[in-house]
PDB file of C-alpha atoms in Angstrom:
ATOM      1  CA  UNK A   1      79.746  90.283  69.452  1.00  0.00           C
ATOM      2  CA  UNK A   2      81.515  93.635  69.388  1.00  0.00           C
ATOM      3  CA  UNK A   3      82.126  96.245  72.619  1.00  0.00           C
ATOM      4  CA  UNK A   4      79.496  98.419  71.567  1.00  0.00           C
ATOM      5  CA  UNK A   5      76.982  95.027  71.511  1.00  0.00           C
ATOM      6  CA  UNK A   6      78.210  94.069  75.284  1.00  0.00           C
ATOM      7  CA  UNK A   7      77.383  96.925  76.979  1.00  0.00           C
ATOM      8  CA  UNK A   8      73.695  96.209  76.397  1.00  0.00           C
ATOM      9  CA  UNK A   9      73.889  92.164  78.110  1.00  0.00           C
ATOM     10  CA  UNK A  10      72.135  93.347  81.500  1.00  0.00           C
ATOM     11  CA  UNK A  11      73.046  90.860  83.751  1.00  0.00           C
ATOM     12  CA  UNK A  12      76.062  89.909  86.260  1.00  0.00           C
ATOM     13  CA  UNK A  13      76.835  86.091  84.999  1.00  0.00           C
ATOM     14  CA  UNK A  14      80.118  85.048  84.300  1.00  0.00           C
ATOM     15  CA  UNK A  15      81.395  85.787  88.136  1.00  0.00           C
ATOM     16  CA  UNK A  16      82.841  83.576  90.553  1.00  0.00           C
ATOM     17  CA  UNK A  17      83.012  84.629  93.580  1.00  0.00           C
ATOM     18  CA  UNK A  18      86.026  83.506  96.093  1.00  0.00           C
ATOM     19  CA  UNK A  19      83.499  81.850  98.340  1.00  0.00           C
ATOM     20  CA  UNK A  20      82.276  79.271  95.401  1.00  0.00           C
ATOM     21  CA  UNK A  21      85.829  78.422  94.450  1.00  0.00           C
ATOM     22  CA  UNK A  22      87.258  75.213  96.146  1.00  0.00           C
ATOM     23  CA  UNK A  23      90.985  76.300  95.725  1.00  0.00           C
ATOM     24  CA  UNK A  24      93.274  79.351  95.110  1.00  0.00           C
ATOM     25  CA  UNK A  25      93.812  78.579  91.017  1.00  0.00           C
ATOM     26  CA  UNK A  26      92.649  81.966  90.239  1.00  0.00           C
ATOM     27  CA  UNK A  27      94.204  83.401  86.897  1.00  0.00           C
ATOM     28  CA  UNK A  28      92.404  86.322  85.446  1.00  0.00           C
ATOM     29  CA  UNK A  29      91.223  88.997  87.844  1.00  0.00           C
ATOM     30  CA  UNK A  30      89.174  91.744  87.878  1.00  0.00           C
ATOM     31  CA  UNK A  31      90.125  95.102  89.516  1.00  0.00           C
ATOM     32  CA  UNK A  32      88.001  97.610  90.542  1.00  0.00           C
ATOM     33  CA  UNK A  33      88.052 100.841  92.719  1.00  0.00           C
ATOM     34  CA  UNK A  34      87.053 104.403  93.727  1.00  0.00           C
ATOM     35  CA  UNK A  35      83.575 103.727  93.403  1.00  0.00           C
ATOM     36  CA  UNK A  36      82.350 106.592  95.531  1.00  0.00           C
ATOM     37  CA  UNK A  37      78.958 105.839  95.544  1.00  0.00           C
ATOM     38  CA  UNK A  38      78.438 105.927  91.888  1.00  0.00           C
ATOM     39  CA  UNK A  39      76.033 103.258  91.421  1.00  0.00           C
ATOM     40  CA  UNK A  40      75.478 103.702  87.330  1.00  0.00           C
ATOM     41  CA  UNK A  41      79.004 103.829  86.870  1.00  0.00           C
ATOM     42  CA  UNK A  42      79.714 100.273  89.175  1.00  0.00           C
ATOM     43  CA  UNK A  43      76.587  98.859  87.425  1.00  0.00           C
ATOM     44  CA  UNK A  44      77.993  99.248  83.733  1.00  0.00           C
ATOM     45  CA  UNK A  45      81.348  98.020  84.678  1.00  0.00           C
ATOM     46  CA  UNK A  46      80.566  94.802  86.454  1.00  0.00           C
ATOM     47  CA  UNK A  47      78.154  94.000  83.347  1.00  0.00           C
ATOM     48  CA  UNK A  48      80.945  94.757  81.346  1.00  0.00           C
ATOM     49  CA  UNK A  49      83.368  92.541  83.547  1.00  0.00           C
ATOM     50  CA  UNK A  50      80.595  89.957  83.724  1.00  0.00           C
ATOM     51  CA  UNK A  51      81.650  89.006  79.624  1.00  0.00           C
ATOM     52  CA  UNK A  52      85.061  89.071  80.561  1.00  0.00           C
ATOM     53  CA  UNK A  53      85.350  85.753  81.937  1.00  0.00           C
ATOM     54  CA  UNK A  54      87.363  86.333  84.781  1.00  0.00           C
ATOM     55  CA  UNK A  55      88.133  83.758  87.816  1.00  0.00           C
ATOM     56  CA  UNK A  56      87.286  86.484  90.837  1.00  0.00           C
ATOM     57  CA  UNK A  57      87.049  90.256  91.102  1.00  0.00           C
ATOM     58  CA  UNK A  58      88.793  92.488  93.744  1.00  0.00           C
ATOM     59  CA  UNK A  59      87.879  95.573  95.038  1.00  0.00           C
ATOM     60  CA  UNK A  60      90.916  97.912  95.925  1.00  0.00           C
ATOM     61  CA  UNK A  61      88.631 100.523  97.887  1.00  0.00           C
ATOM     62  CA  UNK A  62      86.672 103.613  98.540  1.00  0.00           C
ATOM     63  CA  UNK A  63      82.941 102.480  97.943  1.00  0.00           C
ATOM     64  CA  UNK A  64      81.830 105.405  99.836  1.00  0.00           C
ATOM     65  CA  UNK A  65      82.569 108.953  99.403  1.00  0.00           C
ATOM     66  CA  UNK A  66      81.066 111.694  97.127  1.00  0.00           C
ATOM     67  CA  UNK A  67      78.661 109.963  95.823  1.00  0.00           C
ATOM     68  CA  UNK A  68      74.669 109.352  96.315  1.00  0.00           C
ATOM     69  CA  UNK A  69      74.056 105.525  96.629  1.00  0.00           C
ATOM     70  CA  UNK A  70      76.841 104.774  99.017  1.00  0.00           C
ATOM     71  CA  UNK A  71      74.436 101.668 100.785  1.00  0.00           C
ATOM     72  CA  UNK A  72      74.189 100.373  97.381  1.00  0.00           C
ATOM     73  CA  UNK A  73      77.368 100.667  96.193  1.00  0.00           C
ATOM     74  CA  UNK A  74      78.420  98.733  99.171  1.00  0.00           C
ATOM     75  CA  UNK A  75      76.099  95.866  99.062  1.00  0.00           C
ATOM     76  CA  UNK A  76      77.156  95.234  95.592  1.00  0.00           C
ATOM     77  CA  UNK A  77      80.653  95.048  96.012  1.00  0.00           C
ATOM     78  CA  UNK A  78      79.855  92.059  99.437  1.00  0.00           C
ATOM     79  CA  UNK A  79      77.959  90.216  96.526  1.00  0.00           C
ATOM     80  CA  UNK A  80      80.146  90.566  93.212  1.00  0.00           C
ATOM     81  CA  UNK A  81      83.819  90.679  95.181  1.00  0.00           C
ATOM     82  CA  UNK A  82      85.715  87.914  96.009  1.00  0.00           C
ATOM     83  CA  UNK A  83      87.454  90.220  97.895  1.00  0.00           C
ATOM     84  CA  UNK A  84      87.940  94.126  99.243  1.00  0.00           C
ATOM     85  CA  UNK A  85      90.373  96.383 100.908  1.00  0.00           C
ATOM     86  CA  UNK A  86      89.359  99.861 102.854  1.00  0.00           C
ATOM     87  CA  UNK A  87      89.828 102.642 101.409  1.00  0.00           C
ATOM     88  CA  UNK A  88      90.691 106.105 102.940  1.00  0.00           C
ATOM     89  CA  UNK A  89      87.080 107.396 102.865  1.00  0.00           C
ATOM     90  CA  UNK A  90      86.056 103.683 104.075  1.00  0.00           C
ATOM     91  CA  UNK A  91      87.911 103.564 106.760  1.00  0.00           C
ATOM     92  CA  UNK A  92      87.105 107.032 107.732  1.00  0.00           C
ATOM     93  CA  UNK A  93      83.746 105.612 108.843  1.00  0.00           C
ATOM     94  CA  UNK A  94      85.090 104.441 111.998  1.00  0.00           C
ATOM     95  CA  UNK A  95      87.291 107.797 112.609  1.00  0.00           C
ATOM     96  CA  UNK A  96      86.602 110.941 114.082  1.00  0.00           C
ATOM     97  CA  UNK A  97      85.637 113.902 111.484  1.00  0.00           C
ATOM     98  CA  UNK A  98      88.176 116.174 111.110  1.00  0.00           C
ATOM     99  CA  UNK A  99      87.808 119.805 112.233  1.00  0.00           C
ATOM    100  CA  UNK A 100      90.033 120.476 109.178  1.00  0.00           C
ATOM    101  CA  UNK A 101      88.434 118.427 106.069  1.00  0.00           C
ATOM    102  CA  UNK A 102      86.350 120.833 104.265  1.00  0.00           C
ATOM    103  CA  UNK A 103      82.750 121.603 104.845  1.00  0.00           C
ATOM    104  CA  UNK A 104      82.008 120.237 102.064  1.00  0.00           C
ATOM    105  CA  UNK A 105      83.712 116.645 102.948  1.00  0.00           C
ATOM    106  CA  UNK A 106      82.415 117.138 106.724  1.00  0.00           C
ATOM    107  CA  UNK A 107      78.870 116.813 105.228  1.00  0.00           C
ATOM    108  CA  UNK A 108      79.524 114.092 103.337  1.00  0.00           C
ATOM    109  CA  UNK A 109      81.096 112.465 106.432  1.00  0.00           C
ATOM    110  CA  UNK A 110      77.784 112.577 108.519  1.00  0.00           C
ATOM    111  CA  UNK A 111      75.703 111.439 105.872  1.00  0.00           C
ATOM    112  CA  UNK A 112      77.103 108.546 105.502  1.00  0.00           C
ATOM    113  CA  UNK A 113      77.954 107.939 108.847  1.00  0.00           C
ATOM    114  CA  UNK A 114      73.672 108.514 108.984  1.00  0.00           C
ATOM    115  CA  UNK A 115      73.344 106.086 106.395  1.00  0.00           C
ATOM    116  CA  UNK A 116      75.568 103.319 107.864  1.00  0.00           C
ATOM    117  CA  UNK A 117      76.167 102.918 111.205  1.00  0.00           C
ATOM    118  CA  UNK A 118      74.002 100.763 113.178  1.00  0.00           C
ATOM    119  CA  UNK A 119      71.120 101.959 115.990  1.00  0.00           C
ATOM    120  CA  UNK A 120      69.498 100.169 118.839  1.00  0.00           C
ATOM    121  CA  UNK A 121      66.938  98.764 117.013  1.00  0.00           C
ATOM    122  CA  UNK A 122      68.887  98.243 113.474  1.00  0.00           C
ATOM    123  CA  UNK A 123      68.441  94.760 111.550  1.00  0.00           C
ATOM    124  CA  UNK A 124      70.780  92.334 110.805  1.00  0.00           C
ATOM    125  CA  UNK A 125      71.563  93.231 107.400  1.00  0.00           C
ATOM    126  CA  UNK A 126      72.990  96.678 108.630  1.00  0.00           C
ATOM    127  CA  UNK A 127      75.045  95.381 111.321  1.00  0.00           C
ATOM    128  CA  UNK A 128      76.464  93.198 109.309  1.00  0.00           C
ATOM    129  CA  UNK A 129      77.423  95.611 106.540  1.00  0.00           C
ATOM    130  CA  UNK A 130      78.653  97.875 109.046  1.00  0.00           C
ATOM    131  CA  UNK A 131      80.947  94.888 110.769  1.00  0.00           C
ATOM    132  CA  UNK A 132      82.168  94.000 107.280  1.00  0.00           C
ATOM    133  CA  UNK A 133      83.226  97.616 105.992  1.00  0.00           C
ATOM    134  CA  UNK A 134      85.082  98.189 109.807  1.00  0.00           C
ATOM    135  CA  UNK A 135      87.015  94.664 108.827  1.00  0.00           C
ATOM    136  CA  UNK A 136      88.531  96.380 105.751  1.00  0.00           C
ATOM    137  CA  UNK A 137      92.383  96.738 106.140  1.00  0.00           C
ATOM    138  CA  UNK A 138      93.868  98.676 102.978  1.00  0.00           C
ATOM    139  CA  UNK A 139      96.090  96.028 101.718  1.00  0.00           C
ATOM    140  CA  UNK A 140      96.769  92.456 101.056  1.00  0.00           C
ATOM    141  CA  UNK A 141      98.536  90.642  99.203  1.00  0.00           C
ATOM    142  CA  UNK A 142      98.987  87.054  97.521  1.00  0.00           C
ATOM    143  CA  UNK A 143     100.539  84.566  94.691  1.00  0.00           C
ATOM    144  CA  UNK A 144     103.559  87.162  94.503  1.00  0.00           C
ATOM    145  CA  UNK A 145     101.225  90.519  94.166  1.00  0.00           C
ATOM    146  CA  UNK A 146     100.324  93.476  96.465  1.00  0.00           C
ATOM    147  CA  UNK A 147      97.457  94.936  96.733  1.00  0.00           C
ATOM    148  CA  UNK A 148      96.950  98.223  98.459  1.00  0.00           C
ATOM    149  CA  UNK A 149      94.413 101.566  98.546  1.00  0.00           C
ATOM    150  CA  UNK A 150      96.804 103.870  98.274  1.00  0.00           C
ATOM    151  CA  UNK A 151     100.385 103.036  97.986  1.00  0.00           C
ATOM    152  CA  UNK A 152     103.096 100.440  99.530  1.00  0.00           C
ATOM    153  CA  UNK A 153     104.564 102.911 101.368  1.00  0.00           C
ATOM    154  CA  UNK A 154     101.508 103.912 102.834  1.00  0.00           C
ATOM    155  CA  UNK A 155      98.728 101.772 102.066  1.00  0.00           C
ATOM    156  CA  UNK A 156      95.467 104.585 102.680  1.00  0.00           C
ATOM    157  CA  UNK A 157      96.765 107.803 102.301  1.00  0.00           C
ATOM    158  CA  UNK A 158      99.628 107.967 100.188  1.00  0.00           C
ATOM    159  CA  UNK A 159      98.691 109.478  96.738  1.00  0.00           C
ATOM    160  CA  UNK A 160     100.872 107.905  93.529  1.00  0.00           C
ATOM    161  CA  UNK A 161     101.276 110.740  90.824  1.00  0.00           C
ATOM    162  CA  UNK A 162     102.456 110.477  87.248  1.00  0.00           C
ATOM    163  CA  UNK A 163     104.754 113.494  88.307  1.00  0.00           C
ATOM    164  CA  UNK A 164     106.602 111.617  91.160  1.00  0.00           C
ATOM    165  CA  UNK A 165     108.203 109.022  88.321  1.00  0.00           C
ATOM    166  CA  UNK A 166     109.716 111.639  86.151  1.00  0.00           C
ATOM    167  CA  UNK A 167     113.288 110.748  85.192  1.00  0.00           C
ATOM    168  CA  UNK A 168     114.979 113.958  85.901  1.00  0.00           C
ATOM    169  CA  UNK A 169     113.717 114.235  89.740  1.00  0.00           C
ATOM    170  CA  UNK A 170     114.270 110.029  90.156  1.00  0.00           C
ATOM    171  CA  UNK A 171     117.905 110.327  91.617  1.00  0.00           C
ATOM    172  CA  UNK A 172     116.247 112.723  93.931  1.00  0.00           C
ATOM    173  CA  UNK A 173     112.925 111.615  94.535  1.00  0.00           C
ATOM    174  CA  UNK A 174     112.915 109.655  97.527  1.00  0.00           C
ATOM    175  CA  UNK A 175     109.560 108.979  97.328  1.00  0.00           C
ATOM    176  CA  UNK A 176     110.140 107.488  93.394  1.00  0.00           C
ATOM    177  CA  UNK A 177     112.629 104.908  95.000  1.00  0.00           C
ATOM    178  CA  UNK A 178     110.797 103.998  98.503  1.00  0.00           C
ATOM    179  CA  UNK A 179     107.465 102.981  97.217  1.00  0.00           C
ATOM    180  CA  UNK A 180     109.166 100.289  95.687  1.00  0.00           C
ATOM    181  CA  UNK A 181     110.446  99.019  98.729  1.00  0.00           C
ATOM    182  CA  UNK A 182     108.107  95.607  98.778  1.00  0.00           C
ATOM    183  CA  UNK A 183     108.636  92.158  98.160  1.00  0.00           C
ATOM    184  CA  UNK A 184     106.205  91.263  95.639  1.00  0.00           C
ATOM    185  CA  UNK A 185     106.853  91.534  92.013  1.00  0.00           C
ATOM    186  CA  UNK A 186     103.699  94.345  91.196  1.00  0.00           C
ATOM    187  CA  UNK A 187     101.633  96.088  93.167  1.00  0.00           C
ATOM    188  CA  UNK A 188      98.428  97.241  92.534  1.00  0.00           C
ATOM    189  CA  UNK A 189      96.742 100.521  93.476  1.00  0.00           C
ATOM    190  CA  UNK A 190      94.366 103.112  92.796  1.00  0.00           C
ATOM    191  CA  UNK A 191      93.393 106.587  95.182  1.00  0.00           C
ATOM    192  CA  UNK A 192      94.251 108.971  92.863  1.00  0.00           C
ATOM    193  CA  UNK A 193      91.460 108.139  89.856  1.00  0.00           C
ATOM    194  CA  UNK A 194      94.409 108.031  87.447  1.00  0.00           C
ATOM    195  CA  UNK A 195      95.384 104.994  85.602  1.00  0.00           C
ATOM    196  CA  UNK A 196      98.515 103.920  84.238  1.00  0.00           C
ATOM    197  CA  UNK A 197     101.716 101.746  85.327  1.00  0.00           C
ATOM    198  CA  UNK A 198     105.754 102.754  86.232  1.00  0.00           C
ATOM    199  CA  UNK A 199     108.754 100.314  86.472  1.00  0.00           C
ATOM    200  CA  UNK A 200     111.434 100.905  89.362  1.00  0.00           C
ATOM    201  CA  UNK A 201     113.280 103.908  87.976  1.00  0.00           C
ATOM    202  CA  UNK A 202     111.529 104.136  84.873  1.00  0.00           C
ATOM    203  CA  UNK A 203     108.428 107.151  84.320  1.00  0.00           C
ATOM    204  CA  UNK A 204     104.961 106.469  84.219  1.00  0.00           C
ATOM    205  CA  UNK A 205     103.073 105.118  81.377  1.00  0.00           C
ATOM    206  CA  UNK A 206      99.175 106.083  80.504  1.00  0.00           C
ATOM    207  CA  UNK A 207      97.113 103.021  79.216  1.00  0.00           C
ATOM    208  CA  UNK A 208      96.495 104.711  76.019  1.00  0.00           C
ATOM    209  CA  UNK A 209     100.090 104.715  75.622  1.00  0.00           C
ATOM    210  CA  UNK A 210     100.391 100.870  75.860  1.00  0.00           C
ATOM    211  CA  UNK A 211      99.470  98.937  72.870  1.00  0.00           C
ATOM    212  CA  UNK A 212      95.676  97.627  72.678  1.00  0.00           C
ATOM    213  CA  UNK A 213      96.018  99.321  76.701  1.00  0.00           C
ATOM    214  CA  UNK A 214      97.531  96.113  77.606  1.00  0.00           C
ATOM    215  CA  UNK A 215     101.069  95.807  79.393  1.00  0.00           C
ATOM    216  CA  UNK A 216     103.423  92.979  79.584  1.00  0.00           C
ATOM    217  CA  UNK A 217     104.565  92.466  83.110  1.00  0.00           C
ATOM    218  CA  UNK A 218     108.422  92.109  83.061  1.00  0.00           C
ATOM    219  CA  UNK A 219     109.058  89.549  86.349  1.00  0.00           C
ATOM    220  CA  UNK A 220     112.150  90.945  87.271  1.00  0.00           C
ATOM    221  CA  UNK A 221     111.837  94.169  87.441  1.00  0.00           C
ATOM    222  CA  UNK A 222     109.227  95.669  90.168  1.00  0.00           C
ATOM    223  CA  UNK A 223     106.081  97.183  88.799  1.00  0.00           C
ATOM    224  CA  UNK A 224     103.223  99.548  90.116  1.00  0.00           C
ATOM    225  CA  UNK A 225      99.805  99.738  88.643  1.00  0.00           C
ATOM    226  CA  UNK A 226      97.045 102.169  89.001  1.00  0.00           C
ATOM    227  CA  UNK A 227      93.685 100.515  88.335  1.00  0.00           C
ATOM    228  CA  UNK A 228      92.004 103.859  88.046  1.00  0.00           C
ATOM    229  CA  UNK A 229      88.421 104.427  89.075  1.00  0.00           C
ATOM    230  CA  UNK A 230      85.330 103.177  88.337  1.00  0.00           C
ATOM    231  CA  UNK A 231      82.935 106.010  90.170  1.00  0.00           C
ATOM    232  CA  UNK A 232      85.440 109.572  90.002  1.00  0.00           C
ATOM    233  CA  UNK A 233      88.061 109.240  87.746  1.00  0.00           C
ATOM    234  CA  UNK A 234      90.889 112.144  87.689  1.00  0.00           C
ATOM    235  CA  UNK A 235      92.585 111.906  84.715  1.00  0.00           C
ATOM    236  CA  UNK A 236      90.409 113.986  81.839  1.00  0.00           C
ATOM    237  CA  UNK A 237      88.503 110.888  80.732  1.00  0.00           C
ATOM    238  CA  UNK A 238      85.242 111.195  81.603  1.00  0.00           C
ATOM    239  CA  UNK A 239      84.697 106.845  81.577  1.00  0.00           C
ATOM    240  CA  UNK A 240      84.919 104.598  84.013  1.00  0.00           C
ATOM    241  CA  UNK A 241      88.154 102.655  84.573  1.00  0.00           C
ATOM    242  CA  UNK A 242      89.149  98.873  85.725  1.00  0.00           C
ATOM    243  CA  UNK A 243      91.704  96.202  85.110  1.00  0.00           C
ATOM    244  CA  UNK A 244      91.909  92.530  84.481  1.00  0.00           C
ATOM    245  CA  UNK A 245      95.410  90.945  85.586  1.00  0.00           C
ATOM    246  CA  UNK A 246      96.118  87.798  84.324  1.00  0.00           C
ATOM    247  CA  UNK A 247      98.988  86.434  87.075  1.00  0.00           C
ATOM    248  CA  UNK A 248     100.233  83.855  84.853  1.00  0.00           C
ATOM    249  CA  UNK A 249     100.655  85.025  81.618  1.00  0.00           C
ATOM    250  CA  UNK A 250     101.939  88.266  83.434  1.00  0.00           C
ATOM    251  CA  UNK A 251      99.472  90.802  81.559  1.00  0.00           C
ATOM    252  CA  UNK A 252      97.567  93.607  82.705  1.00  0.00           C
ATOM    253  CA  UNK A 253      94.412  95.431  80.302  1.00  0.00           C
ATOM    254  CA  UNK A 254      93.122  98.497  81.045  1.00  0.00           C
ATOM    255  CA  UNK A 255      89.491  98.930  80.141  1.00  0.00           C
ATOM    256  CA  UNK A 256      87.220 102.407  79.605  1.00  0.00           C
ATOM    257  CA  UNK A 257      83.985 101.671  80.040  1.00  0.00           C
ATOM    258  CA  UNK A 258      81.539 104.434  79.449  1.00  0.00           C
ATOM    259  CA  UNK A 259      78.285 105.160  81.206  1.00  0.00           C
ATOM    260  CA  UNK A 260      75.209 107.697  81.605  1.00  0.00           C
ATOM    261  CA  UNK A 261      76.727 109.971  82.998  1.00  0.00           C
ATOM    262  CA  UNK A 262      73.744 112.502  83.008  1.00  0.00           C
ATOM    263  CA  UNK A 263      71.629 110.050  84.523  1.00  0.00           C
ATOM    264  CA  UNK A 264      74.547 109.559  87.672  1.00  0.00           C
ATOM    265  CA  UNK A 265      74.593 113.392  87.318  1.00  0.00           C
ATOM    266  CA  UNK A 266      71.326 113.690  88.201  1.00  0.00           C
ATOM    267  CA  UNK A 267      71.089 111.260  91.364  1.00  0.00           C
ATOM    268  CA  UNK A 268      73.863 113.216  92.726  1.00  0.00           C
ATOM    269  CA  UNK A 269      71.458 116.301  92.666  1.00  0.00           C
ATOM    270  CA  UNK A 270      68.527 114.616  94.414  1.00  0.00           C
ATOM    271  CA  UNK A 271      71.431 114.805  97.891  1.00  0.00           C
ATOM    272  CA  UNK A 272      71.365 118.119  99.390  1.00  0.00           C
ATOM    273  CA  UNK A 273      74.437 116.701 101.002  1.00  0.00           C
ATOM    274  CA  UNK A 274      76.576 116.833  97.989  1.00  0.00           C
ATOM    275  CA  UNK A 275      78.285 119.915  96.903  1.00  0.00           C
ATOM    276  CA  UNK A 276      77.374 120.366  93.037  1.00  0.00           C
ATOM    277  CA  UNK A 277      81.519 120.152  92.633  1.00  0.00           C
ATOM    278  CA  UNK A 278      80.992 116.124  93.015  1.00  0.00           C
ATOM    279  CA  UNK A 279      78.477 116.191  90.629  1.00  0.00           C
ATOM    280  CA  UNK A 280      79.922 118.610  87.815  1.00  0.00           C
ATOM    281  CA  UNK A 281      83.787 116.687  87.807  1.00  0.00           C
ATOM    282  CA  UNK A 282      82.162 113.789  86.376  1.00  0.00           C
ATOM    283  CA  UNK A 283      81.443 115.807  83.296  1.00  0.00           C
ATOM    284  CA  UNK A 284      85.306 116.802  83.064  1.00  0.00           C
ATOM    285  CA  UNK A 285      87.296 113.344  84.538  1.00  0.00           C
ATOM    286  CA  UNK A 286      88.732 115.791  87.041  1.00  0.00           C
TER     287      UNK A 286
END
């Protein structure tokens, strides 16, 4: 069966869940992120991950934010996820709204605030959802790996850019050398929508510059990896973006996964809420 061919399998199977495993043995995961409410887009990937074969899939953040189908979204990562960390939109939820985030981003703030959080008479199923997304901390980490939202330095705001790894600004680029500052031997993260990997003192590579977008993991030197984003990505490709990381035979794949994007397009439209920017980027992977 070829890529084109798997796309079309509609269904989910092939998951396990952490709660269904017995032990820890996990080898192959799944990494997903940036979702922003970008139900098509989360829908085609986890069929796609589905053939993959993986032991568990993680979720490194940001379900909500941007998007239309942000209850969704949610709900789907608590079923498919072994795991998930907050993101900064996520956690955001349980924060005031800024008097100096956009207009555009204060709307989208209320909605979902609207959407989510519980009233006197809510059911159970929206407590609980609510009581699961405020237990989100951005990072976590385990068998010798980091996981974090947006960087180990600072695990929900701090953006990772291809620019902060060039070699001619490393031996001044305190923020190049600090971010490595952790004990594990990779770290993942995503935040910024733009995939790709960087060695301690070395300068970023993009997954279409690895071969067959897979990368070796050295052990000894430390390692960072974007995962990308599955709902908004950022860096001029217009599909959706994930990883598998196989901890013991120390790979990492990169996979594009294409969707309908006119179809998301248009369920963006049907929410006054949303400025037409979050809408039209998805055209342009910006």
């Amino acid at each position: 069966m070829n890529k084109k061919e798997r796309h079309e399998v509609p269904s989910y199977t092939g998951i396990v869940p952490l709660h269904v495993l017995a032990d820890w043995n996990c080898m192959r995961r799944a990494l997903i992120a940036c979702i922003h409410g970008n139900l098509i887009a989360l829908e085609t990937v986890l069929k796609d991950i589905a053939l993959e074969g993986v032991d568990e899939i993680g979720c490194l953040g940001d379900m909500v934010g941007f998007g239309p189908d942000i209850i969704e979204c949610v709900d789907l990562v608590r079923e498919k996820c072994a795991w998930s960390l907050g993101g900064d939109h996520d956690i955001k939820l349980f924060e005031p709204i800024s008097p100096d985030a956009s207009h555009r981003l204060q709307k989208v703030r209320q909605r979902e605030i609207a959407m989510l959080k519980p009233q006197n008479n809510s059911d159970a199923q929206i407590l609980e959802r609510w009581a699961w997304l405020q237990s989100l901390q951005p990072k976590k980490a385990d068998r010798n790996t980091l996981f974090v939202h947006g960087s180990p330095r600072d695990p929900q705001h701090e953006f990772l850019l291809e620019d902060d790894f060039l070699i001619f600004n490393n031996a001044q680029n305190i923020k190049a050398c600090e971010v490595f500052n952790f004990s594990e031997s990779v770290c993942f993260c995503a935040h910024t929508g733009q995939p790709g990997m960087v060695y301690k003192g070395d300068e970023w590579i993009r997954p279409n510059g690895l071969e067959n977008w897979r990368g070796q993991i050295d052990p000894s030197p430390k390692v960072i990896v974007n995962v990308g984003s599955v709902g908004q990505p950022r860096d001029h490709d217009i599909r959706s973006c994930y990883v598998i990381w196989d901890d013991v035979q120390r790979h990492v794949t990169f996979h594009r996964i294409p969707y309908d994007i006119e179809a998301a397009i248009k369920r963006f439209q049907r929410v006054p809420e949303l400025d037409k920017r979050f809408a039209d980027r998805l055209k342009i992977g910006v």
